[in-house]
Structure formats: structure tokens, C-alpha cells
Short mmCIF file of C-alpha atoms in Angstrom, two decimals:
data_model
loop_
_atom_site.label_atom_id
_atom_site.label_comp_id
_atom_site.label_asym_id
_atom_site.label_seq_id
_atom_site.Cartn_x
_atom_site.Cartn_y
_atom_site.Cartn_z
CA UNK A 1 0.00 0.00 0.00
CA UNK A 2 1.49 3.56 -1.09
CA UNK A 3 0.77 6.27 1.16
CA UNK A 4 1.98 9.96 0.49
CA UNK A 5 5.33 10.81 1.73
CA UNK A 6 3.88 12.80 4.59
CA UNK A 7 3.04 9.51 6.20
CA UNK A 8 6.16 7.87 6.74
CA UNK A 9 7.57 9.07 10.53
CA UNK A 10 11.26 8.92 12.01
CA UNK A 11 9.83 8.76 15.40
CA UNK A 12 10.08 5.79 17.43
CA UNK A 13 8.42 4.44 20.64
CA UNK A 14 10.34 3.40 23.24
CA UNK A 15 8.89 1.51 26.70
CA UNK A 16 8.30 3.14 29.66
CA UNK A 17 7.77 2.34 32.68
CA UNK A 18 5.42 3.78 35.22
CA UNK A 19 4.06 3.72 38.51
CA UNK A 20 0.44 5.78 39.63
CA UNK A 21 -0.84 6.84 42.37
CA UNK A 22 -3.67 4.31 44.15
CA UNK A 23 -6.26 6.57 42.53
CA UNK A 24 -4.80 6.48 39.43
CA UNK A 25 -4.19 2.80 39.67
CA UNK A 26 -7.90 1.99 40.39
CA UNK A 27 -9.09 4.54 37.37
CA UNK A 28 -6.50 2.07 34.95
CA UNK A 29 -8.52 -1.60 36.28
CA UNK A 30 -11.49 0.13 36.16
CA UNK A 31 -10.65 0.54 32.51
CA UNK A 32 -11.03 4.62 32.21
CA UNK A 33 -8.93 5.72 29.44
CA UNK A 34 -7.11 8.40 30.77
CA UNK A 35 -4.24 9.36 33.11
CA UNK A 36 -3.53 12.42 34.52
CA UNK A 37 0.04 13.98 35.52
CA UNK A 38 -1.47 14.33 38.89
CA UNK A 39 -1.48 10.45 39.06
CA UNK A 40 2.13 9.37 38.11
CA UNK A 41 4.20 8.42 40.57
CA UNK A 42 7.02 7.53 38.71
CA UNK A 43 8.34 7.63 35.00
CA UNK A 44 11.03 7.27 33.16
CA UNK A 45 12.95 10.98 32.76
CA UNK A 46 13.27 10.42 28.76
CA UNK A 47 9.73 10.14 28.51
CA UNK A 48 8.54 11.59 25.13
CA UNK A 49 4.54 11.92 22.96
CA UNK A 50 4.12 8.45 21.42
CA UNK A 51 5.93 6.74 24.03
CA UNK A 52 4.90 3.16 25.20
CA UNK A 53 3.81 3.75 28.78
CA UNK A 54 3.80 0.37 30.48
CA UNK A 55 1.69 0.63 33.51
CA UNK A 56 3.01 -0.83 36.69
CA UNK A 57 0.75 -1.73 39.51
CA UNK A 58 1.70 -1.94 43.33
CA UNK A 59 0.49 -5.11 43.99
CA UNK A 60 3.37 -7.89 43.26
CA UNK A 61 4.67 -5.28 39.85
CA UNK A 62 2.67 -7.25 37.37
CA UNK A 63 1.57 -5.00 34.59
CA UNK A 64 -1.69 -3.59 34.53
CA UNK A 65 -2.48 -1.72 31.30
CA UNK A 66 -0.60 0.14 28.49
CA UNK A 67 -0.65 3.30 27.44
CA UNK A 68 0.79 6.35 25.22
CA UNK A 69 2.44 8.89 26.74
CA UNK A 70 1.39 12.62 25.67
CA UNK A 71 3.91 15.15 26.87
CA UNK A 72 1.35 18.07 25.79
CA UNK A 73 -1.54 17.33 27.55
CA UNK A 74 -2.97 17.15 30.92
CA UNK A 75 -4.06 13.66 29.76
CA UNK A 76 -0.48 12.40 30.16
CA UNK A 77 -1.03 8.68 29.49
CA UNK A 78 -3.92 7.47 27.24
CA UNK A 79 -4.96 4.01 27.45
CA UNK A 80 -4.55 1.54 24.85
CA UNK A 81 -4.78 -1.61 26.55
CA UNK A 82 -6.56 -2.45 30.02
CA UNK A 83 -5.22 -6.01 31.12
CA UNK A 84 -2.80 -7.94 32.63
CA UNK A 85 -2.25 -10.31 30.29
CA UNK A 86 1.18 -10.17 27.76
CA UNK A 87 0.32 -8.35 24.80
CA UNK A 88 2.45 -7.30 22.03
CA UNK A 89 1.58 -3.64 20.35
CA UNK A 90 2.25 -4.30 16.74
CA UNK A 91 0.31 -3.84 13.54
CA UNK A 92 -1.75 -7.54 14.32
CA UNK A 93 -2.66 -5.66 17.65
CA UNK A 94 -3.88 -2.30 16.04
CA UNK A 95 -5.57 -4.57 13.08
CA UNK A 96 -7.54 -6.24 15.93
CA UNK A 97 -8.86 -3.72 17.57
CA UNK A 98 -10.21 -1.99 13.78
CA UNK A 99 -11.63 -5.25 13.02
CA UNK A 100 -13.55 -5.35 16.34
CA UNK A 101 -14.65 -1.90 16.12
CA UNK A 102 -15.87 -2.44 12.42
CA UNK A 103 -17.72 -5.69 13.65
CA UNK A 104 -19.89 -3.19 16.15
CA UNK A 105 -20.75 -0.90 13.05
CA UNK A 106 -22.22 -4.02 11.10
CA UNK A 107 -26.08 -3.56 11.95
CA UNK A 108 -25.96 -0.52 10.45
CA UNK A 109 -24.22 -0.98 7.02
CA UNK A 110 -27.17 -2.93 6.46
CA UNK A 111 -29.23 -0.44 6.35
CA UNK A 112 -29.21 1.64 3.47
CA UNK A 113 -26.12 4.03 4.94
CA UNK A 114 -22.70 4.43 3.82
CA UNK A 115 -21.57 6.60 6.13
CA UNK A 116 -20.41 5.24 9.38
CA UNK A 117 -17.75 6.68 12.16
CA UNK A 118 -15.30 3.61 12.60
CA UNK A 119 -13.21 4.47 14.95
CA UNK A 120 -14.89 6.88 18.17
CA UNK A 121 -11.68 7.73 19.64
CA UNK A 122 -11.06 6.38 23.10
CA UNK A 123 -14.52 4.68 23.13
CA UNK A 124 -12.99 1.89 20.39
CA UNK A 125 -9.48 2.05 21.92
CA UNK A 126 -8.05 4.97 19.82
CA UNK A 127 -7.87 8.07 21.86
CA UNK A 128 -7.46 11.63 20.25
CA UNK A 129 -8.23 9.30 16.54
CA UNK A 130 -11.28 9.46 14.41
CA UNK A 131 -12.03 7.93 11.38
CA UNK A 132 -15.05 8.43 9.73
CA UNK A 133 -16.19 6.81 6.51
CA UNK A 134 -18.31 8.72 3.47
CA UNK A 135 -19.17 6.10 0.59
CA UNK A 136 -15.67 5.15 -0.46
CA UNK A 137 -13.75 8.09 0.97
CA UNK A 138 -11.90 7.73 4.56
CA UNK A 139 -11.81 10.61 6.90
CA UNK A 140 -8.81 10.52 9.62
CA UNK A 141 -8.86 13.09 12.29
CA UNK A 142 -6.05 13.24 14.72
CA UNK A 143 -6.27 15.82 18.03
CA UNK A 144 -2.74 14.30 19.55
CA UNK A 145 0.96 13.67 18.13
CA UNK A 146 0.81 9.95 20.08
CA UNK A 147 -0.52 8.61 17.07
CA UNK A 148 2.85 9.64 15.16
CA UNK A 149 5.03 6.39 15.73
CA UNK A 150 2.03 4.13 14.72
CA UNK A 151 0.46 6.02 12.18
CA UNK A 152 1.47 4.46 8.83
CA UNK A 153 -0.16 1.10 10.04
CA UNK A 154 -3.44 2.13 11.75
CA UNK A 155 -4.03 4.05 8.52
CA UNK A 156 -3.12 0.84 6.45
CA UNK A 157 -5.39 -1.37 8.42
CA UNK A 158 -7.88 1.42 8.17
CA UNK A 159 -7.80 1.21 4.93
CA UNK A 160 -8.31 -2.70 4.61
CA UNK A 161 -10.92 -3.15 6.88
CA UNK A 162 -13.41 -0.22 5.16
CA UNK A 163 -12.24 -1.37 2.24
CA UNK A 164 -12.19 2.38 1.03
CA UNK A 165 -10.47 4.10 -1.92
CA UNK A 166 -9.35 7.50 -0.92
CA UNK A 167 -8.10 8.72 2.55
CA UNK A 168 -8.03 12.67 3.71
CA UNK A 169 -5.99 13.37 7.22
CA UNK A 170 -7.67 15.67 9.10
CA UNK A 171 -5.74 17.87 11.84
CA UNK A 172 -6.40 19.55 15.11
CA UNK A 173 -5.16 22.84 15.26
CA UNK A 174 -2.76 21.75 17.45
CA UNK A 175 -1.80 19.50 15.21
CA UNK A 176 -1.64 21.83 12.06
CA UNK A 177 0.78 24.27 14.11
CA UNK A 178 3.41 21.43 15.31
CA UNK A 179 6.69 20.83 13.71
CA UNK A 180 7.00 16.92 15.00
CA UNK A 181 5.52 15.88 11.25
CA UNK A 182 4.74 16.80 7.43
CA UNK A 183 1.03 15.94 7.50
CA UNK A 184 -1.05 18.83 7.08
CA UNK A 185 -4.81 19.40 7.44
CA UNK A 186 -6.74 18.20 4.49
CA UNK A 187 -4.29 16.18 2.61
CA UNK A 188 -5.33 13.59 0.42
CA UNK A 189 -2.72 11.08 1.61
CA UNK A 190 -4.25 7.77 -0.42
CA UNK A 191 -6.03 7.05 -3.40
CA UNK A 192 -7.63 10.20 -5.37
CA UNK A 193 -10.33 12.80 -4.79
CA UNK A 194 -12.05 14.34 -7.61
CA UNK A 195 -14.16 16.69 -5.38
CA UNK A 196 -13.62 18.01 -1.64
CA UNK A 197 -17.06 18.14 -1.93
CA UNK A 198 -18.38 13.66 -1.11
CA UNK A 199 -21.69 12.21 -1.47
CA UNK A 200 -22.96 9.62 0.84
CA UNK A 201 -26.28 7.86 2.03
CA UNK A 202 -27.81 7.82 5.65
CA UNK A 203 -30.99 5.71 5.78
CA UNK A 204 -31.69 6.26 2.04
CA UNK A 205 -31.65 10.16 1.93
CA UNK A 206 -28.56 11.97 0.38
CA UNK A 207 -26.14 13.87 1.34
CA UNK A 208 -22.62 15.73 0.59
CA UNK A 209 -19.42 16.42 2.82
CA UNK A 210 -16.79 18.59 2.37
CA UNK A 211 -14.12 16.69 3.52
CA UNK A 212 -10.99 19.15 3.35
CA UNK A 213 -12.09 21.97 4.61
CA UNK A 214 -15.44 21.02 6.43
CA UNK A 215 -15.86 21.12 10.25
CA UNK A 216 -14.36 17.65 12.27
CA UNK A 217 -14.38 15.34 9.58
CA UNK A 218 -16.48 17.38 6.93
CA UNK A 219 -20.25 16.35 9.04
CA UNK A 220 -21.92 15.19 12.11
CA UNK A 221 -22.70 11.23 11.82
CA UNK A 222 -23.69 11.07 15.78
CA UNK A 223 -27.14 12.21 15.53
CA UNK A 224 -27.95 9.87 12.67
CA UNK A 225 -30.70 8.28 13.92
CA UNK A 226 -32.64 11.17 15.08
CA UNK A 227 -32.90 12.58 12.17
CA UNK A 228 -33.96 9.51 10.86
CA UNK A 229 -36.95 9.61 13.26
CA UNK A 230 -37.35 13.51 12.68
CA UNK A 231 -37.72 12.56 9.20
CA UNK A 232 -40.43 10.26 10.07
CA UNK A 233 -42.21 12.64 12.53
CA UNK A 234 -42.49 15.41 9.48
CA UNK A 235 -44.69 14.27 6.93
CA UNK A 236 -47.28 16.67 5.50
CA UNK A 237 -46.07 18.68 8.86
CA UNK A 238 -43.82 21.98 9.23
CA UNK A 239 -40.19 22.15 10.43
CA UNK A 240 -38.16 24.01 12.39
CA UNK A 241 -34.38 23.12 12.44
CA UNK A 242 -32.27 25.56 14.96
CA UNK A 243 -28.50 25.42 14.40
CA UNK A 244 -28.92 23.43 11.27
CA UNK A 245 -25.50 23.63 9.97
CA UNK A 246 -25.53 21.33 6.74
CA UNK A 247 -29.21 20.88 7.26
CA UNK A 248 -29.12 16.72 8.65
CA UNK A 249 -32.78 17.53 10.29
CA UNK A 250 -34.26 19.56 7.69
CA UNK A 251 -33.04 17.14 4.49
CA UNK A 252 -34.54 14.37 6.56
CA UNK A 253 -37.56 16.24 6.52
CA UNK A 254 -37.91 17.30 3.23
CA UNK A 255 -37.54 14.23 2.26
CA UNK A 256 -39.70 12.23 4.01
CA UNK A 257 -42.22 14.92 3.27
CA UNK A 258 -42.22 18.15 5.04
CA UNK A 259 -45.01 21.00 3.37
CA UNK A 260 -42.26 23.49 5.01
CA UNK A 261 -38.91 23.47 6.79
CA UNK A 262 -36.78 26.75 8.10
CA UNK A 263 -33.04 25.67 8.33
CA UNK A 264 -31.76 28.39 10.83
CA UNK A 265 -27.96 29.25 11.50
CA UNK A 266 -25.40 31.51 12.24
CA UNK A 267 -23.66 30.53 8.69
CA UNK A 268 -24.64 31.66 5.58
CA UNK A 269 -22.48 29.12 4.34
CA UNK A 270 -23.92 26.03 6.48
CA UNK A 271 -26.88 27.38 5.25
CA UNK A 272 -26.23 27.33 1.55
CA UNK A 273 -24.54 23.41 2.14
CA UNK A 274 -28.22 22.75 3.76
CA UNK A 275 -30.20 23.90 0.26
CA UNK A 276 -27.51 22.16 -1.65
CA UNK A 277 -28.41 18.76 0.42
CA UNK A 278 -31.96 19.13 0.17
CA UNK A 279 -31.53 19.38 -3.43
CA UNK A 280 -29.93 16.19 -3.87
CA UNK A 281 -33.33 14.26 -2.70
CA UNK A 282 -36.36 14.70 -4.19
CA UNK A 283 -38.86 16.89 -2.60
CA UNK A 284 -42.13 19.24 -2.92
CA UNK A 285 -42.23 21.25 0.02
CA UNK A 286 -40.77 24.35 0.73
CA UNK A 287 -36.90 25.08 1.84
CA UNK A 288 -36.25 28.29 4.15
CA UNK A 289 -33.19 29.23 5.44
CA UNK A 290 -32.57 31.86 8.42
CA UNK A 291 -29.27 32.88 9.07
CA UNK A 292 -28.02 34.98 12.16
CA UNK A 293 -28.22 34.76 16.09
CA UNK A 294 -30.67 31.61 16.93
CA UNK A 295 -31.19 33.32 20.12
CA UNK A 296 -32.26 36.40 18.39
CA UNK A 297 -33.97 35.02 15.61
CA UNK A 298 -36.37 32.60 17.43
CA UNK A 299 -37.20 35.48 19.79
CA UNK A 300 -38.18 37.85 16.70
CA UNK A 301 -40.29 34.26 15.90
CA UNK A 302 -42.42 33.98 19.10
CA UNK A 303 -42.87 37.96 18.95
CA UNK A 304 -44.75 37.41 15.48
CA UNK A 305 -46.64 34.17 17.02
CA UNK A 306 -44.94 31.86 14.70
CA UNK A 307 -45.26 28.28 15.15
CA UNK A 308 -44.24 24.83 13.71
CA UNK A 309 -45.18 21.44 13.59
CA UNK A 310 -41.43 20.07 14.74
CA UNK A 311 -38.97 21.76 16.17
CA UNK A 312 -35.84 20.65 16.55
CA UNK A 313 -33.28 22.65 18.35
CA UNK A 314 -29.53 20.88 18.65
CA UNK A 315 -26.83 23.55 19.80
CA UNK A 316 -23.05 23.28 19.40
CA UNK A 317 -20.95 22.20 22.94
CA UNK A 318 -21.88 25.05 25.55
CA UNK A 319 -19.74 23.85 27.92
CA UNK A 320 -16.21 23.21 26.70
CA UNK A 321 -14.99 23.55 29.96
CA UNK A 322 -15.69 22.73 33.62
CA UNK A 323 -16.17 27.24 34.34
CA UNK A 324 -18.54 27.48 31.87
CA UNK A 325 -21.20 25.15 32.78
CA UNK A 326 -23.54 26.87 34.86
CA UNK A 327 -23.78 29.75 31.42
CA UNK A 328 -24.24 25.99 29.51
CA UNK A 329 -27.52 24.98 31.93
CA UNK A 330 -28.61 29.06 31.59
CA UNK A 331 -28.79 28.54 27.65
CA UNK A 332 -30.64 25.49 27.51
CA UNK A 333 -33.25 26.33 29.77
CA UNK A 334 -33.32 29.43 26.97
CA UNK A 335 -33.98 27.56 24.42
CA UNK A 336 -36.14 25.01 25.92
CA UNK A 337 -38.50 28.26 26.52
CA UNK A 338 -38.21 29.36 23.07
CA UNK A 339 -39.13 25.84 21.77
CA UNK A 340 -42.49 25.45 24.11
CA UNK A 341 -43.66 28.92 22.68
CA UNK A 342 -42.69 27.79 18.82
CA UNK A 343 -44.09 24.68 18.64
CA UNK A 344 -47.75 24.28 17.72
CA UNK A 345 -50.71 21.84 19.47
CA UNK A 346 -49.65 18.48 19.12
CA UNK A 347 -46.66 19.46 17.65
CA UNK A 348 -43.20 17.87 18.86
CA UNK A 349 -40.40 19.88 20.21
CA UNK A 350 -36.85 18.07 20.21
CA UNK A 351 -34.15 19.11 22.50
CA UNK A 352 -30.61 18.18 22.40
CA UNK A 353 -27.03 18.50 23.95
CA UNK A 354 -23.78 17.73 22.91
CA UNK A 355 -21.74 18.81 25.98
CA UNK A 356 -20.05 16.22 27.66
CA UNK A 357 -20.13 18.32 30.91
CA UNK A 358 -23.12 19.08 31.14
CA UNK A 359 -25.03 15.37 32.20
CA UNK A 360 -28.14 13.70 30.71
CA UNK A 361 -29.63 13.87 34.01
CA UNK A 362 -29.34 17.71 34.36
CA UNK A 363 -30.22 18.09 30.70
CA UNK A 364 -33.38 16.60 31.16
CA UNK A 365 -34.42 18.20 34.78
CA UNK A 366 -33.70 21.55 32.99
CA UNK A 367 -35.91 20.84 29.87
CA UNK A 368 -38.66 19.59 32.49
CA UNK A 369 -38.57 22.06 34.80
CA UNK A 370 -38.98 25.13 31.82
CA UNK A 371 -41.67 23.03 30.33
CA UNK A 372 -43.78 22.57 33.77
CA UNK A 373 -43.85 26.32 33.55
CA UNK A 374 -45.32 26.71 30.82
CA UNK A 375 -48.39 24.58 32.28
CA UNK A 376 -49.10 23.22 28.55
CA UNK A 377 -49.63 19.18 28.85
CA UNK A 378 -46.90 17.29 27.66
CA UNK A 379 -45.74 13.86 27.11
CA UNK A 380 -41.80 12.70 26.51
CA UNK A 381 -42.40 10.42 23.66
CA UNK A 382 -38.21 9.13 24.30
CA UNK A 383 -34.80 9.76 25.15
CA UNK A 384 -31.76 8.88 23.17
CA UNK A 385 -28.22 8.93 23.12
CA UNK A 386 -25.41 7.94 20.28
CA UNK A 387 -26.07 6.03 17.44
CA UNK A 388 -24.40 2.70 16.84
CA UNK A 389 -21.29 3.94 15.50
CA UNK A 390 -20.35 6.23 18.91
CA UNK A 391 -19.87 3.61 21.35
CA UNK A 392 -19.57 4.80 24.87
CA UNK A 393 -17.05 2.74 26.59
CA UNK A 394 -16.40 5.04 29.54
CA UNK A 395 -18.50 7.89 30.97
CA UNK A 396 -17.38 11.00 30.10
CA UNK A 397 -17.57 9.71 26.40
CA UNK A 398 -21.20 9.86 26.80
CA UNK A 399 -21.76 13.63 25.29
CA UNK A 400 -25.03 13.26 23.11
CA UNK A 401 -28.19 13.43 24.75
CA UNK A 402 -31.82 13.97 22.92
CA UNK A 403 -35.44 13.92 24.09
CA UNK A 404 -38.52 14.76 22.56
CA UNK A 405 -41.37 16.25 23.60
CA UNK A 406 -44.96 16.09 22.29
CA UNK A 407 -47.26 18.81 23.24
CA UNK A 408 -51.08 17.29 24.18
CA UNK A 409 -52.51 21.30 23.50
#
């Protein structure tokens, strides 16, 4: 397999070995994926990013898990491997591990989707990696340099096991501004792309990616199957789609026969992606786009007693860290406000969060405790999480959280 000449690295791993604290210790055989400086005891002084990091426990100084060692994060050691048993971490071991995640994804590809996220970063085994799959075309991200020393065969195996064409390596900006490689953001490091711009299928209804330049890995697969079920909710019904970005709720509608949908967003360029994916499904109803403030916008919409049929309101992460979550749990109980007063009798509101700090449990008690205000009758119809291909394997990897909401009056 030829990759680009970006791909091939001069670092090595060497072993290391280490020794945690008794916290730490327990976190490791409980099988979280992360270590924190706070936790190591003891390391070797050499230690560098990409590093081995053989875990050590106190009891009789058997092994206890492996790890890579990531000099420029918090996160110092990330888990690979939770056991005691010998392992060797070669390119059968990272195969292994792809072929078990791909197994997990199978349910799916039989449904008419070809657009899956194979590997969900720490969840699968693979922290700070994502790879994402759109028809033939492989989407890499990586958000840490630990991945450096391996990288040539996790992309090969990648590459086998989706049995794609094309891969793109995608880069966190930390990434993009480090010196320790030649990969850059958006390079086209296997196979050829005629188009940034890739088509793929979820659940029979079309859509496009731009994989180069697009945000992540060019779209949002987690929240696959609720727009599947949006879809299904909109027939012969209006739509309201609040912070549509490339318009996943609002195709979904349209195509499974919306009269009228209103994609809103703060980009005009999201917004024009969102027409351009409604266009490549057939559909009769009507396709509005709002762009500016949602705050703003849905306030100027309740002032001119404007409602809709479904709304569906799915912000970006409030809370991407720990200070800002109490302005997080301020926002959604905005917009769970702004949602009763939009959405029509019998209509269905649809609330979600993607911010990992911010729980399930305290999503929910906020959206309850606006809607009780509001004193209209109301029934939660479900609540849902990831889709099949965003295993959570350890709790703060749990991040998506939806529930919808059906108005009785």
C-alpha cells in the first residue's frame, strides 16, 4: 500500500515504565482511558509523545495496562490496553482492535447508509483518533501527536478493513501548528479525490461532505438516527431546524415529506450546504433558510406568534470547559423556553445536547422544569443517546443526549 510521503515518521516508541498513584491505579482496572500527571508516581525521565507507557501496579509489579504517553496534555497517558495479560503492540494488535470496532458498526451498514464513524476515539481504543467513513472516501482526524510512531499502520489497516479508496488526514489545530511531522490538514494522503465536496447515504436520503475543509471530519454522523426519526415525525407537517448547519434535520424532513422546513444558523455558508443537500433528494415542500443569532432570531419568531409542527433545536458544545457550565444549563433552559412557545398543538419539540459536561440527568431536569412552567400538557415520547457507530465505553464519552417532547394542546 502507497501512502503519500507525509506519512512515513522517524519517530520511534520506546517503553516506559510507570508507577500511579492508588487513585490512578484503580481509574486504569477500572478501565477509564485516561491518566492524569497528577497520578504518576514515577516515570522514566526520557519520557517523550508516542511513548509506550507500560503501567506498573503496586500489587506484586505485574503489569496492569498500556498506554501512550502525551507530553502536551494534561491527559499524560492514554490508554490503549486495560489487562494484565502479555500483549504485544504491533500492527496484528492495532488490526484487531479496527476489526472489532468495524464488527460493532455491522447492523448498520445494512441499512441503506454508507456513512459510518469507525473508529470513536477512546470509546474503540483509539484516543485523540477518528475515522469516519463517506461512501468510499476515509476521513482521519487526529487531536494528539501519540498517534505519530504508529500512524502508517493504523491508517493501512484502516484502509483494509473499510475497504475504502481514498483517505483525507484531518488535523487539530494543534496539530496543524506542530513541527513533530509533514502531514497537514486536508491532505489527500491515499487514493484520489475528484471533489472536496463527497456524497454519501444515511438511511436512504442523500447527502454531501466537504471533507478538506469542512468542520471535524467534513459532518456530524452522531445524531444519525434522530434525524432519521425527525424525518419520520415530518410528513405533510412543518419544520423548524435551529442550528442546522448542513441541514441533517431539515433534508430528513424534506424528504420524508415536510409541506415546510426553516433551516436556521449563524452561517450563511452552512446554510447554503443545507439547500444544496436538500436538493440532492427529491422533494415538494418548501426550503427556508434563516441565518443569524438563533437566540435572536427565534425570539423575533415567538414575537410574530410563529409556530411549527417540529422543532428541533440541537446547539453546538456550551460547555467546553468545567467554568462554563452553569452559562451551559442558563442557555438550555433558553432555548427550551423558546421551543415550548414555537411549537404548535400536538406538535413535537426536540431538545438536544452535545456537551459532555453538562449530564443527561441535568439536561433533562432543565428541559422539564422550563416546560412545567409553561403549564401546557406534555408527554416525553423518548430519550436517546449515540447512534451505533459512537460507542460509549467510559462515561465522560457519553456527550449526546436527545429527548422529545410532544405537546397534548
Amino acid at each position: 500500500m502507497s501512502f503519500s510521503n507525509q506519512i512515513k515518521s522517524n519517530l520511534q516508541s520506546k517503553r516506559l515504565a510507570v508507577k500511579l498513584t492508588a487513585k490512578g491505579e484503580n481509574y486504569v482496572q477500572d478501565g477509564h482511558p485516561w491518566v492524569f500527571s497528577d497520578s504518576i508516581v514515577k516515570i522514566n525521565d526520557n519520557a517523550q509523545t508516542g511513548d509506550l507507557a507500560i503501567i506498573f501496579g503496586k500489587r506484586a509489579n505485574k503489569m496492569i495496562g498500556i498506554g501512550l504517553y502525551d507530553a502536551n496534555s494534561p491527559i499524560r497517558i492514554k490508554m490503549i490496553y486495560s489487562d494484565t495479560a502479555s500483549v504485544n503492540i504491533d500492527d496484528a494488535f492495532f488490526k484487531t482492535k479496527i476489526q472489532e470496532a468495524y464488527q460493532k458498526r455491522l447492523p448498520l451498514l445494512k441499512t441503506k447508509t454508507n456513512s459510518y464513524r469507525l473508529l470513536f476515539g477512546e470509546n474503540d481504543g483509539f484516543p485523540s483518533l477518528i475515522a469516519d467513513v463517506y461512501a468510499n472516501v476515509l476521513v482521519v482526524k487526529l487531536y494528539s501527536e501519540i498517534w505519530l510512531p504508529f500512524i502508517e499502520t493504523i491508517l493501512e489497516s484502516l484502509l483494509q478493513v473499510s475497504k475504502c479508496k481514498t483517505l483525507v488526514m484531518r488535523l487539530s489545530r494543534g496539530l496543524q501548528n506542530s513541527k513533530s511531522h509533514q502531514l497537514k490538514d486536508g491532505d489527500v494522503v491515499f487514493g484520489t479525490l475528484d471533489n472536496e465536496v463527497v456524497q454519501f447515504v444515511e438511511h436512504s436520503v442523500n447527502f454531501s461532505a466537504n471533507v478538506i475543509k469542512g468542520h471535524k471530519t467534513g459532518y456530524f454522523l452522531d445524531h444519525r438516527e434522530n434525524r432519521r426519526q425527525v424525518g419520520l415525525l415530518s410528513k405533510n407537517k412543518t419544520v423548524l431546524d435551529v442550528f442546522s448547519y448542513a441541514g441533517g434535520f431539515s433534508v430528513h424532513a424534506l424528504a420524508n415529506g415536510a409541506t415546510e422546513v426553516t433551516s436556521l444558523d449563524i452561517s450563511a455558508q452552512a446554510l447554503d450546504i443545507a439547500v444544496q443537500n436538500g436538493k440532492l433528494n427529491p422533494y415538494s415542500g418548501i426550503h427556508n433558510t434563516l441565518a443569524g443569532d438563533a437566540f435572536k432570531i427565534l425570539e423575533d419568531l415567538v414575537s410574530e406568534h410563529i409556530q411549527f409542527d417540529v422543532v428541533v433545536i440541537d446547539p453546538p458544545s456550551f460547555a467546553k470547559q468545567q467554568t462554563e457550565v452553569a452559562l451551559a444549563k442558563k442557555k438550555y433552559a433558553q432555548l427550551a423556553e423558546l421551543g415550548v412557545k414555537l411549537t404548535a398543538k400536538g406538535g413535537m419539540l426536540v431538545l438536544a445536547s452535545c456537551s459532555s459536561r453538562v449530564t443527561a440527568t441535568a439536561f433533562y431536569d432543565i428541559n422539564a422544569q422550563t416546560l412545567q412552567k409553561h403549564q401546557r400538557p406534555f408527554s416525553i415520547e423518548q430519550k436517546t443517546q449515540h447512534d451505533i457507530d459512537h460507542p460509549v465505553g467510559f462515561p465522560e464519552g457519553a456527550y449526546l443526549k436527545c429527548a422529545y417532547y410532544r405537546f397534548l394542546d
